[in-house]
Amino acid sequence: MPAASNTLQEGEVVEETIDQILAKAISELEAAADAESVAALTVKYLGRKGEITGFLRNISKFQPEERAAIGKRANQVKQELDHAFKATAERLKHSGAAAKERIDVT
């Protein structure tokens, strides 16, 4: 019985870690000033060597019973970040285009 309790605690720590990655990414995204910085954040978190990708690669180190729940949460975070990055990049692109249209160079 104690092993199940330890396993659950390890899983909880992992979920906190993935949630910490999510919080850090959202915080950095809110500070992003332009589409280029959003693209850099996308690579940092979702790229081949990104934080989420690295986290997903390490799931194999956990007990088979935990992997499904941990993987599911990590994929949810990955999808949330992907959507947030795309939405922010689109918003910044449109606000930048609108600002360019308003500039009167005469």
mmCIF file of N, CA, C and O in Angstrom:
data_model
loop_
_atom_site.group_PDB
_atom_site.id
_atom_site.type_symbol
_atom_site.label_atom_id
_atom_site.label_comp_id
_atom_site.label_asym_id
_atom_site.label_seq_id
_atom_site.Cartn_x
_atom_site.Cartn_y
_atom_site.Cartn_z
ATOM 1 N N MET A 1 0.805 -1.195 0.000
ATOM 2 C CA MET A 1 0.000 0.000 0.000
ATOM 3 C C MET A 1 0.857 1.272 0.000
ATOM 4 O O MET A 1 0.538 2.199 -0.707
ATOM 5 N N PRO A 2 1.965 1.347 0.748
ATOM 6 C CA PRO A 2 2.777 2.550 0.721
ATOM 7 C C PRO A 2 3.325 2.866 -0.657
ATOM 8 O O PRO A 2 3.496 4.006 -1.000
ATOM 9 N N ALA A 3 3.585 1.850 -1.473
ATOM 10 C CA ALA A 3 4.122 2.107 -2.814
ATOM 11 C C ALA A 3 3.122 2.903 -3.648
ATOM 12 O O ALA A 3 3.488 3.798 -4.383
ATOM 13 N N ALA A 4 1.835 2.581 -3.528
ATOM 14 C CA ALA A 4 0.820 3.319 -4.277
ATOM 15 C C ALA A 4 0.783 4.776 -3.816
ATOM 16 O O ALA A 4 0.642 5.678 -4.609
ATOM 17 N N SER A 5 0.945 4.973 -2.530
ATOM 18 C CA SER A 5 0.952 6.332 -1.995
ATOM 19 C C SER A 5 2.147 7.121 -2.533
ATOM 20 O O SER A 5 2.020 8.266 -2.918
ATOM 21 N N ASN A 6 3.332 6.482 -2.574
ATOM 22 C CA ASN A 6 4.515 7.149 -3.118
ATOM 23 C C ASN A 6 4.347 7.429 -4.604
ATOM 24 O O ASN A 6 4.750 8.461 -5.086
ATOM 25 N N THR A 7 3.754 6.487 -5.306
ATOM 26 C CA THR A 7 3.538 6.652 -6.734
ATOM 27 C C THR A 7 2.631 7.849 -6.986
ATOM 28 O O THR A 7 2.913 8.673 -7.835
ATOM 29 N N LEU A 8 1.588 7.962 -6.220
ATOM 30 C CA LEU A 8 0.666 9.081 -6.375
ATOM 31 C C LEU A 8 1.385 10.398 -6.100
ATOM 32 O O LEU A 8 1.223 11.359 -6.826
ATOM 33 N N GLN A 9 2.219 10.408 -5.067
ATOM 34 C CA GLN A 9 2.942 11.632 -4.757
ATOM 35 C C GLN A 9 3.878 12.006 -5.898
ATOM 36 O O GLN A 9 3.978 13.165 -6.249
ATOM 37 N N GLU A 10 4.550 11.033 -6.492
ATOM 38 C CA GLU A 10 5.424 11.330 -7.628
ATOM 39 C C GLU A 10 4.605 11.915 -8.773
ATOM 40 O O GLU A 10 4.994 12.874 -9.397
ATOM 41 N N GLY A 11 3.462 11.328 -9.045
ATOM 42 C CA GLY A 11 2.591 11.830 -10.100
ATOM 43 C C GLY A 11 2.136 13.241 -9.826
ATOM 44 O O GLY A 11 2.079 14.075 -10.717
ATOM 45 N N GLU A 12 1.822 13.533 -8.564
ATOM 46 C CA GLU A 12 1.400 14.882 -8.201
ATOM 47 C C GLU A 12 2.529 15.876 -8.430
ATOM 48 O O GLU A 12 2.315 16.965 -8.920
ATOM 49 N N VAL A 13 3.740 15.492 -8.100
ATOM 50 C CA VAL A 13 4.890 16.364 -8.317
ATOM 51 C C VAL A 13 5.062 16.643 -9.802
ATOM 52 O O VAL A 13 5.298 17.769 -10.207
ATOM 53 N N VAL A 14 4.898 15.615 -10.615
ATOM 54 C CA VAL A 14 5.023 15.796 -12.061
ATOM 55 C C VAL A 14 3.944 16.733 -12.573
ATOM 56 O O VAL A 14 4.215 17.612 -13.375
ATOM 57 N N GLU A 15 2.719 16.574 -12.112
ATOM 58 C CA GLU A 15 1.652 17.467 -12.555
ATOM 59 C C GLU A 15 1.932 18.898 -12.117
ATOM 60 O O GLU A 15 1.673 19.834 -12.843
ATOM 61 N N GLU A 16 2.488 19.077 -10.925
ATOM 62 C CA GLU A 16 2.860 20.416 -10.503
ATOM 63 C C GLU A 16 3.931 20.974 -11.431
ATOM 64 O O GLU A 16 3.888 22.127 -11.806
ATOM 65 N N THR A 17 4.849 20.130 -11.831
ATOM 66 C CA THR A 17 5.912 20.582 -12.713
ATOM 67 C C THR A 17 5.342 21.008 -14.060
ATOM 68 O O THR A 17 5.694 22.061 -14.572
ATOM 69 N N ILE A 18 4.460 20.237 -14.644
ATOM 70 C CA ILE A 18 3.881 20.593 -15.937
ATOM 71 C C ILE A 18 3.023 21.845 -15.777
ATOM 72 O O ILE A 18 3.005 22.709 -16.654
ATOM 73 N N ASP A 19 2.363 21.986 -14.648
ATOM 74 C CA ASP A 19 1.574 23.192 -14.397
ATOM 75 C C ASP A 19 2.488 24.401 -14.184
ATOM 76 O O ASP A 19 2.130 25.522 -14.557
ATOM 77 N N GLN A 20 3.656 24.180 -13.603
ATOM 78 C CA GLN A 20 4.612 25.270 -13.453
ATOM 79 C C GLN A 20 5.136 25.715 -14.810
ATOM 80 O O GLN A 20 5.318 26.902 -15.058
ATOM 81 N N ILE A 21 5.390 24.753 -15.698
ATOM 82 C CA ILE A 21 5.824 25.082 -17.057
ATOM 83 C C ILE A 21 4.737 25.906 -17.740
ATOM 84 O O ILE A 21 5.024 26.917 -18.388
ATOM 85 N N LEU A 22 3.495 25.495 -17.595
ATOM 86 C CA LEU A 22 2.369 26.223 -18.182
ATOM 87 C C LEU A 22 2.300 27.651 -17.639
ATOM 88 O O LEU A 22 2.186 28.609 -18.416
ATOM 89 N N ALA A 23 2.403 27.802 -16.330
ATOM 90 C CA ALA A 23 2.327 29.137 -15.722
ATOM 91 C C ALA A 23 3.470 30.019 -16.210
ATOM 92 O O ALA A 23 3.269 31.200 -16.521
ATOM 93 N N LYS A 24 4.674 29.452 -16.286
ATOM 94 C CA LYS A 24 5.833 30.224 -16.736
ATOM 95 C C LYS A 24 5.652 30.643 -18.198
ATOM 96 O O LYS A 24 5.933 31.785 -18.560
ATOM 97 N N ALA A 25 5.154 29.746 -19.024
ATOM 98 C CA ALA A 25 4.956 30.054 -20.440
ATOM 99 C C ALA A 25 3.897 31.141 -20.623
ATOM 100 O O ALA A 25 4.085 32.071 -21.413
ATOM 101 N N ILE A 26 2.804 31.045 -19.899
ATOM 102 C CA ILE A 26 1.744 32.046 -19.997
ATOM 103 C C ILE A 26 2.261 33.399 -19.521
ATOM 104 O O ILE A 26 1.977 34.433 -20.133
ATOM 105 N N SER A 27 3.038 33.402 -18.462
ATOM 106 C CA SER A 27 3.617 34.640 -17.954
ATOM 107 C C SER A 27 4.522 35.292 -19.001
ATOM 108 O O SER A 27 4.445 36.500 -19.236
ATOM 109 N N GLU A 28 5.371 34.494 -19.622
ATOM 110 C CA GLU A 28 6.260 35.016 -20.659
ATOM 111 C C GLU A 28 5.466 35.469 -21.881
ATOM 112 O O GLU A 28 5.811 36.457 -22.523
ATOM 113 N N LEU A 29 4.390 34.755 -22.178
ATOM 114 C CA LEU A 29 3.562 35.110 -23.329
ATOM 115 C C LEU A 29 2.877 36.456 -23.111
ATOM 116 O O LEU A 29 2.784 37.264 -24.034
ATOM 117 N N GLU A 30 2.423 36.699 -21.893
ATOM 118 C CA GLU A 30 1.778 37.976 -21.591
ATOM 119 C C GLU A 30 2.753 39.142 -21.734
ATOM 120 O O GLU A 30 2.351 40.257 -22.042
ATOM 121 N N ALA A 31 4.036 38.880 -21.535
ATOM 122 C CA ALA A 31 5.047 39.925 -21.656
ATOM 123 C C ALA A 31 5.542 40.095 -23.089
ATOM 124 O O ALA A 31 6.263 41.051 -23.376
ATOM 125 N N ALA A 32 5.150 39.209 -23.985
ATOM 126 C CA ALA A 32 5.604 39.271 -25.372
ATOM 127 C C ALA A 32 5.066 40.532 -26.046
ATOM 128 O O ALA A 32 3.886 40.854 -25.953
ATOM 129 N N ALA A 33 5.970 41.238 -26.725
ATOM 130 C CA ALA A 33 5.601 42.513 -27.330
ATOM 131 C C ALA A 33 5.313 42.416 -28.822
ATOM 132 O O ALA A 33 4.681 43.287 -29.385
ATOM 133 N N ASP A 34 5.799 41.362 -29.472
ATOM 134 C CA ASP A 34 5.599 41.248 -30.916
ATOM 135 C C ASP A 34 5.520 39.781 -31.333
ATOM 136 O O ASP A 34 5.761 38.878 -30.540
ATOM 137 N N ALA A 35 5.162 39.571 -32.584
ATOM 138 C CA ALA A 35 4.976 38.223 -33.107
ATOM 139 C C ALA A 35 6.270 37.415 -33.093
ATOM 140 O O ALA A 35 6.245 36.197 -32.899
ATOM 141 N N GLU A 36 7.405 38.092 -33.257
ATOM 142 C CA GLU A 36 8.691 37.384 -33.247
ATOM 143 C C GLU A 36 8.982 36.795 -31.878
ATOM 144 O O GLU A 36 9.492 35.686 -31.760
ATOM 145 N N SER A 37 8.677 37.531 -30.825
ATOM 146 C CA SER A 37 8.911 37.007 -29.479
ATOM 147 C C SER A 37 7.961 35.854 -29.172
ATOM 148 O O SER A 37 8.323 34.907 -28.471
ATOM 149 N N VAL A 38 6.748 35.897 -29.710
ATOM 150 C CA VAL A 38 5.812 34.786 -29.548
ATOM 151 C C VAL A 38 6.340 33.549 -30.275
ATOM 152 O O VAL A 38 6.280 32.439 -29.749
ATOM 153 N N ALA A 39 6.900 33.756 -31.460
ATOM 154 C CA ALA A 39 7.479 32.632 -32.205
ATOM 155 C C ALA A 39 8.647 32.022 -31.434
ATOM 156 O O ALA A 39 8.792 30.789 -31.386
ATOM 157 N N ALA A 40 9.465 32.854 -30.808
ATOM 158 C CA ALA A 40 10.587 32.351 -30.008
ATOM 159 C C ALA A 40 10.079 31.547 -28.811
ATOM 160 O O ALA A 40 10.646 30.500 -28.466
ATOM 161 N N LEU A 41 8.995 32.001 -28.189
ATOM 162 C CA LEU A 41 8.415 31.265 -27.070
ATOM 163 C C LEU A 41 7.827 29.937 -27.527
ATOM 164 O O LEU A 41 7.915 28.936 -26.817
ATOM 165 N N THR A 42 7.241 29.930 -28.713
ATOM 166 C CA THR A 42 6.697 28.690 -29.264
ATOM 167 C C THR A 42 7.803 27.652 -29.402
ATOM 168 O O THR A 42 7.633 26.490 -29.011
ATOM 169 N N VAL A 43 8.934 28.059 -29.931
ATOM 170 C CA VAL A 43 10.067 27.149 -30.080
ATOM 171 C C VAL A 43 10.583 26.721 -28.706
ATOM 172 O O VAL A 43 10.873 25.548 -28.482
ATOM 173 N N LYS A 44 10.670 27.666 -27.781
ATOM 174 C CA LYS A 44 11.201 27.375 -26.448
ATOM 175 C C LYS A 44 10.375 26.318 -25.725
ATOM 176 O O LYS A 44 10.920 25.470 -25.029
ATOM 177 N N TYR A 45 9.071 26.371 -25.888
ATOM 178 C CA TYR A 45 8.204 25.456 -25.145
ATOM 179 C C TYR A 45 7.710 24.264 -25.970
ATOM 180 O O TYR A 45 7.549 23.172 -25.427
ATOM 181 N N LEU A 46 7.472 24.446 -27.258
ATOM 182 C CA LEU A 46 6.865 23.387 -28.059
ATOM 183 C C LEU A 46 7.789 22.814 -29.132
ATOM 184 O O LEU A 46 7.420 21.861 -29.799
ATOM 185 N N GLY A 47 8.952 23.392 -29.304
ATOM 186 C CA GLY A 47 9.883 22.936 -30.334
ATOM 187 C C GLY A 47 10.471 21.561 -30.028
ATOM 188 O O GLY A 47 10.207 20.962 -28.981
ATOM 189 N N ARG A 48 11.304 21.074 -30.941
ATOM 190 C CA ARG A 48 11.913 19.742 -30.784
ATOM 191 C C ARG A 48 12.709 19.611 -29.495
ATOM 192 O O ARG A 48 12.773 18.535 -28.911
ATOM 193 N N LYS A 49 13.338 20.679 -29.079
ATOM 194 C CA LYS A 49 14.101 20.653 -27.837
ATOM 195 C C LYS A 49 13.430 21.494 -26.760
ATOM 196 O O LYS A 49 14.072 21.930 -25.805
ATOM 197 N N GLY A 50 12.138 21.716 -26.917
ATOM 198 C CA GLY A 50 11.386 22.560 -26.001
ATOM 199 C C GLY A 50 11.118 21.899 -24.666
ATOM 200 O O GLY A 50 11.323 20.694 -24.477
ATOM 201 N N GLU A 51 10.639 22.700 -23.726
ATOM 202 C CA GLU A 51 10.395 22.217 -22.375
ATOM 203 C C GLU A 51 9.289 21.161 -22.320
ATOM 204 O O GLU A 51 9.427 20.162 -21.619
ATOM 205 N N ILE A 52 8.209 21.367 -23.043
ATOM 206 C CA ILE A 52 7.118 20.384 -23.037
ATOM 207 C C ILE A 52 7.576 19.095 -23.707
ATOM 208 O O ILE A 52 7.311 17.996 -23.207
ATOM 209 N N THR A 53 8.280 19.212 -24.807
ATOM 210 C CA THR A 53 8.781 18.039 -25.518
ATOM 211 C C THR A 53 9.731 17.242 -24.625
ATOM 212 O O THR A 53 9.650 16.013 -24.558
ATOM 213 N N GLY A 54 10.608 17.934 -23.924
ATOM 214 C CA GLY A 54 11.523 17.266 -23.001
ATOM 215 C C GLY A 54 10.782 16.568 -21.880
ATOM 216 O O GLY A 54 11.129 15.455 -21.474
ATOM 217 N N PHE A 55 9.737 17.223 -21.388
ATOM 218 C CA PHE A 55 8.923 16.624 -20.337
ATOM 219 C C PHE A 55 8.263 15.346 -20.850
ATOM 220 O O PHE A 55 8.274 14.323 -20.166
ATOM 221 N N LEU A 56 7.710 15.401 -22.055
ATOM 222 C CA LEU A 56 7.054 14.220 -22.617
ATOM 223 C C LEU A 56 8.040 13.067 -22.823
ATOM 224 O O LEU A 56 7.677 11.905 -22.657
ATOM 225 N N ARG A 57 9.269 13.381 -23.167
ATOM 226 C CA ARG A 57 10.278 12.332 -23.352
ATOM 227 C C ARG A 57 10.617 11.629 -22.045
ATOM 228 O O ARG A 57 11.044 10.476 -22.062
ATOM 229 N N ASN A 58 10.455 12.301 -20.934
ATOM 230 C CA ASN A 58 10.797 11.724 -19.633
ATOM 231 C C ASN A 58 9.657 10.957 -18.985
ATOM 232 O O ASN A 58 9.843 10.403 -17.896
ATOM 233 N N ILE A 59 8.521 10.899 -19.615
ATOM 234 C CA ILE A 59 7.379 10.178 -19.043
ATOM 235 C C ILE A 59 7.709 8.691 -18.871
ATOM 236 O O ILE A 59 7.230 8.054 -17.951
ATOM 237 N N SER A 60 8.556 8.155 -19.711
ATOM 238 C CA SER A 60 8.894 6.737 -19.636
ATOM 239 C C SER A 60 9.572 6.371 -18.319
ATOM 240 O O SER A 60 9.628 5.194 -17.962
ATOM 241 N N LYS A 61 10.049 7.335 -17.568
ATOM 242 C CA LYS A 61 10.705 7.070 -16.289
ATOM 243 C C LYS A 61 9.713 6.791 -15.166
ATOM 244 O O LYS A 61 10.109 6.388 -14.088
ATOM 245 N N PHE A 62 8.431 6.999 -15.425
ATOM 246 C CA PHE A 62 7.424 6.812 -14.396
ATOM 247 C C PHE A 62 6.773 5.441 -14.521
ATOM 248 O O PHE A 62 6.893 4.766 -15.542
ATOM 249 N N GLN A 63 6.070 5.077 -13.473
ATOM 250 C CA GLN A 63 5.370 3.792 -13.441
ATOM 251 C C GLN A 63 4.335 3.743 -14.567
ATOM 252 O O GLN A 63 3.716 4.756 -14.893
ATOM 253 N N PRO A 64 4.166 2.570 -15.160
ATOM 254 C CA PRO A 64 3.194 2.446 -16.267
ATOM 255 C C PRO A 64 1.793 2.938 -15.904
ATOM 256 O O PRO A 64 1.102 3.499 -16.743
ATOM 257 N N GLU A 65 1.393 2.755 -14.648
ATOM 258 C CA GLU A 65 0.053 3.200 -14.231
ATOM 259 C C GLU A 65 -0.065 4.721 -14.261
ATOM 260 O O GLU A 65 -1.143 5.256 -14.436
ATOM 261 N N GLU A 66 1.045 5.409 -14.051
ATOM 262 C CA GLU A 66 1.036 6.864 -13.999
ATOM 263 C C GLU A 66 1.127 7.498 -15.373
ATOM 264 O O GLU A 66 0.685 8.627 -15.566
ATOM 265 N N ARG A 67 1.735 6.813 -16.295
ATOM 266 C CA ARG A 67 2.060 7.406 -17.592
ATOM 267 C C ARG A 67 0.852 7.974 -18.313
ATOM 268 O O ARG A 67 0.937 9.048 -18.915
ATOM 269 N N ALA A 68 -0.255 7.269 -18.267
ATOM 270 C CA ALA A 68 -1.444 7.736 -18.996
ATOM 271 C C ALA A 68 -1.917 9.087 -18.462
ATOM 272 O O ALA A 68 -2.156 10.016 -19.232
ATOM 273 N N ALA A 69 -2.033 9.207 -17.144
ATOM 274 C CA ALA A 69 -2.508 10.456 -16.553
ATOM 275 C C ALA A 69 -1.515 11.593 -16.774
ATOM 276 O O ALA A 69 -1.899 12.719 -17.108
ATOM 277 N N ILE A 70 -0.237 11.291 -16.609
ATOM 278 C CA ILE A 70 0.793 12.313 -16.786
ATOM 279 C C ILE A 70 0.842 12.754 -18.247
ATOM 280 O O ILE A 70 0.899 13.944 -18.548
ATOM 281 N N GLY A 71 0.816 11.801 -19.154
ATOM 282 C CA GLY A 71 0.839 12.118 -20.581
ATOM 283 C C GLY A 71 -0.381 12.912 -21.010
ATOM 284 O O GLY A 71 -0.280 13.848 -21.806
ATOM 285 N N LYS A 72 -1.533 12.541 -20.468
ATOM 286 C CA LYS A 72 -2.769 13.253 -20.802
ATOM 287 C C LYS A 72 -2.679 14.712 -20.367
ATOM 288 O O LYS A 72 -3.010 15.615 -21.136
ATOM 289 N N ARG A 73 -2.195 14.940 -19.140
ATOM 290 C CA ARG A 73 -2.072 16.312 -18.643
ATOM 291 C C ARG A 73 -1.038 17.095 -19.451
ATOM 292 O O ARG A 73 -1.250 18.255 -19.802
ATOM 293 N N ALA A 74 0.076 16.452 -19.773
ATOM 294 C CA ALA A 74 1.118 17.126 -20.557
ATOM 295 C C ALA A 74 0.594 17.494 -21.941
ATOM 296 O O ALA A 74 0.869 18.586 -22.449
ATOM 297 N N ASN A 75 -0.169 16.620 -22.562
ATOM 298 C CA ASN A 75 -0.734 16.920 -23.879
ATOM 299 C C ASN A 75 -1.786 18.023 -23.798
ATOM 300 O O ASN A 75 -1.894 18.841 -24.717
ATOM 301 N N GLN A 76 -2.545 18.067 -22.701
ATOM 302 C CA GLN A 76 -3.493 19.162 -22.512
ATOM 303 C C GLN A 76 -2.757 20.497 -22.429
ATOM 304 O O GLN A 76 -3.169 21.475 -23.060
ATOM 305 N N VAL A 77 -1.679 20.515 -21.664
ATOM 306 C CA VAL A 77 -0.883 21.735 -21.532
ATOM 307 C C VAL A 77 -0.292 22.126 -22.876
ATOM 308 O O VAL A 77 -0.300 23.300 -23.256
ATOM 309 N N LYS A 78 0.195 21.140 -23.621
ATOM 310 C CA LYS A 78 0.773 21.403 -24.939
ATOM 311 C C LYS A 78 -0.272 22.039 -25.859
ATOM 312 O O LYS A 78 0.010 23.020 -26.559
ATOM 313 N N GLN A 79 -1.480 21.511 -25.854
ATOM 314 C CA GLN A 79 -2.547 22.065 -26.687
ATOM 315 C C GLN A 79 -2.949 23.466 -26.226
ATOM 316 O O GLN A 79 -3.187 24.348 -27.052
ATOM 317 N N GLU A 80 -3.020 23.668 -24.912
ATOM 318 C CA GLU A 80 -3.353 24.993 -24.384
ATOM 319 C C GLU A 80 -2.312 26.026 -24.822
ATOM 320 O O GLU A 80 -2.669 27.121 -25.253
ATOM 321 N N LEU A 81 -1.056 25.660 -24.691
ATOM 322 C CA LEU A 81 0.013 26.583 -25.072
ATOM 323 C C LEU A 81 -0.004 26.840 -26.573
ATOM 324 O O LEU A 81 0.171 27.982 -26.999
ATOM 325 N N ASP A 82 -0.203 25.815 -27.358
ATOM 326 C CA ASP A 82 -0.237 25.986 -28.812
ATOM 327 C C ASP A 82 -1.345 26.969 -29.193
ATOM 328 O O ASP A 82 -1.125 27.894 -29.977
ATOM 329 N N HIS A 83 -2.508 26.787 -28.606
ATOM 330 C CA HIS A 83 -3.638 27.681 -28.890
ATOM 331 C C HIS A 83 -3.327 29.109 -28.419
ATOM 332 O O HIS A 83 -3.577 30.076 -29.150
ATOM 333 N N ALA A 84 -2.765 29.240 -27.221
ATOM 334 C CA ALA A 84 -2.448 30.566 -26.683
ATOM 335 C C ALA A 84 -1.391 31.267 -27.532
ATOM 336 O O ALA A 84 -1.507 32.463 -27.808
ATOM 337 N N PHE A 85 -0.365 30.531 -27.961
ATOM 338 C CA PHE A 85 0.679 31.128 -28.793
ATOM 339 C C PHE A 85 0.110 31.598 -30.128
ATOM 340 O O PHE A 85 0.400 32.701 -30.576
ATOM 341 N N LYS A 86 -0.711 30.770 -30.747
ATOM 342 C CA LYS A 86 -1.295 31.144 -32.037
ATOM 343 C C LYS A 86 -2.223 32.346 -31.903
ATOM 344 O O LYS A 86 -2.179 33.262 -32.723
ATOM 345 N N ALA A 87 -3.050 32.348 -30.881
ATOM 346 C CA ALA A 87 -3.986 33.454 -30.677
ATOM 347 C C ALA A 87 -3.241 34.765 -30.399
ATOM 348 O O ALA A 87 -3.593 35.815 -30.950
ATOM 349 N N THR A 88 -2.212 34.695 -29.584
ATOM 350 C CA THR A 88 -1.448 35.896 -29.264
ATOM 351 C C THR A 88 -0.689 36.413 -30.478
ATOM 352 O O THR A 88 -0.652 37.615 -30.737
ATOM 353 N N ALA A 89 -0.091 35.512 -31.243
ATOM 354 C CA ALA A 89 0.635 35.919 -32.449
ATOM 355 C C ALA A 89 -0.318 36.586 -33.437
ATOM 356 O O ALA A 89 0.011 37.620 -34.030
ATOM 357 N N GLU A 90 -1.495 36.026 -33.596
ATOM 358 C CA GLU A 90 -2.493 36.596 -34.511
ATOM 359 C C GLU A 90 -2.939 37.969 -34.019
ATOM 360 O O GLU A 90 -3.027 38.919 -34.799
ATOM 361 N N ARG A 91 -3.183 38.093 -32.726
ATOM 362 C CA ARG A 91 -3.602 39.375 -32.153
ATOM 363 C C ARG A 91 -2.515 40.431 -32.329
ATOM 364 O O ARG A 91 -2.799 41.559 -32.727
ATOM 365 N N LEU A 92 -1.281 40.059 -32.062
ATOM 366 C CA LEU A 92 -0.176 41.010 -32.213
ATOM 367 C C LEU A 92 0.042 41.391 -33.671
ATOM 368 O O LEU A 92 0.357 42.536 -33.981
ATOM 369 N N LYS A 93 -0.138 40.418 -34.560
ATOM 370 C CA LYS A 93 0.020 40.698 -35.985
ATOM 371 C C LYS A 93 -1.028 41.694 -36.445
ATOM 372 O O LYS A 93 -0.717 42.651 -37.157
ATOM 373 N N HIS A 94 -2.269 41.498 -36.012
ATOM 374 C CA HIS A 94 -3.343 42.413 -36.406
ATOM 375 C C HIS A 94 -3.188 43.781 -35.762
ATOM 376 O O HIS A 94 -3.443 44.799 -36.402
ATOM 377 N N SER A 95 -2.771 43.821 -34.514
ATOM 378 C CA SER A 95 -2.602 45.123 -33.866
ATOM 379 C C SER A 95 -1.421 45.866 -34.476
ATOM 380 O O SER A 95 -1.456 47.088 -34.606
ATOM 381 N N GLY A 96 -0.389 45.147 -34.881
ATOM 382 C CA GLY A 96 0.753 45.769 -35.554
ATOM 383 C C GLY A 96 0.366 46.303 -36.923
ATOM 384 O O GLY A 96 0.770 47.392 -37.321
ATOM 385 N N ALA A 97 -0.449 45.557 -37.653
ATOM 386 C CA ALA A 97 -0.904 46.005 -38.971
ATOM 387 C C ALA A 97 -1.807 47.226 -38.835
ATOM 388 O O ALA A 97 -1.713 48.171 -39.621
ATOM 389 N N ALA A 98 -2.648 47.223 -37.816
ATOM 390 C CA ALA A 98 -3.537 48.370 -37.599
ATOM 391 C C ALA A 98 -2.728 49.603 -37.221
ATOM 392 O O ALA A 98 -3.034 50.718 -37.654
ATOM 393 N N ALA A 99 -1.696 49.429 -36.447
ATOM 394 C CA ALA A 99 -0.845 50.561 -36.054
ATOM 395 C C ALA A 99 -0.111 51.116 -37.269
ATOM 396 O O ALA A 99 0.045 52.327 -37.406
ATOM 397 N N LYS A 100 0.334 50.259 -38.164
ATOM 398 C CA LYS A 100 1.029 50.716 -39.371
ATOM 399 C C LYS A 100 0.086 51.512 -40.265
ATOM 400 O O LYS A 100 0.487 52.470 -40.901
ATOM 401 N N GLU A 101 -1.189 51.093 -40.324
ATOM 402 C CA GLU A 101 -2.158 51.790 -41.155
ATOM 403 C C GLU A 101 -2.442 53.178 -40.609
ATOM 404 O O GLU A 101 -2.751 54.090 -41.360
ATOM 405 N N ARG A 102 -2.342 53.380 -39.320
ATOM 406 C CA ARG A 102 -2.658 54.657 -38.707
ATOM 407 C C ARG A 102 -1.538 55.677 -38.818
ATOM 408 O O ARG A 102 -1.772 56.850 -38.618
ATOM 409 N N ILE A 103 -0.341 55.242 -39.093
ATOM 410 C CA ILE A 103 0.794 56.174 -39.152
ATOM 411 C C ILE A 103 0.679 57.051 -40.389
ATOM 412 O O ILE A 103 0.579 56.583 -41.511
ATOM 413 N N ASP A 104 0.721 58.352 -40.159
ATOM 414 C CA ASP A 104 0.667 59.310 -41.243
ATOM 415 C C ASP A 104 2.087 59.851 -41.423
ATOM 416 O O ASP A 104 2.616 60.541 -40.571
ATOM 417 N N VAL A 105 2.722 59.517 -42.526
ATOM 418 C CA VAL A 105 4.114 59.896 -42.749
ATOM 419 C C VAL A 105 4.260 61.232 -43.477
ATOM 420 O O VAL A 105 5.365 61.584 -43.866
ATOM 421 N N THR A 106 3.187 61.967 -43.651
ATOM 422 C CA THR A 106 3.264 63.245 -44.362
ATOM 423 C C THR A 106 3.832 64.353 -43.520
ATOM 424 O O THR A 106 3.816 64.388 -42.360
#
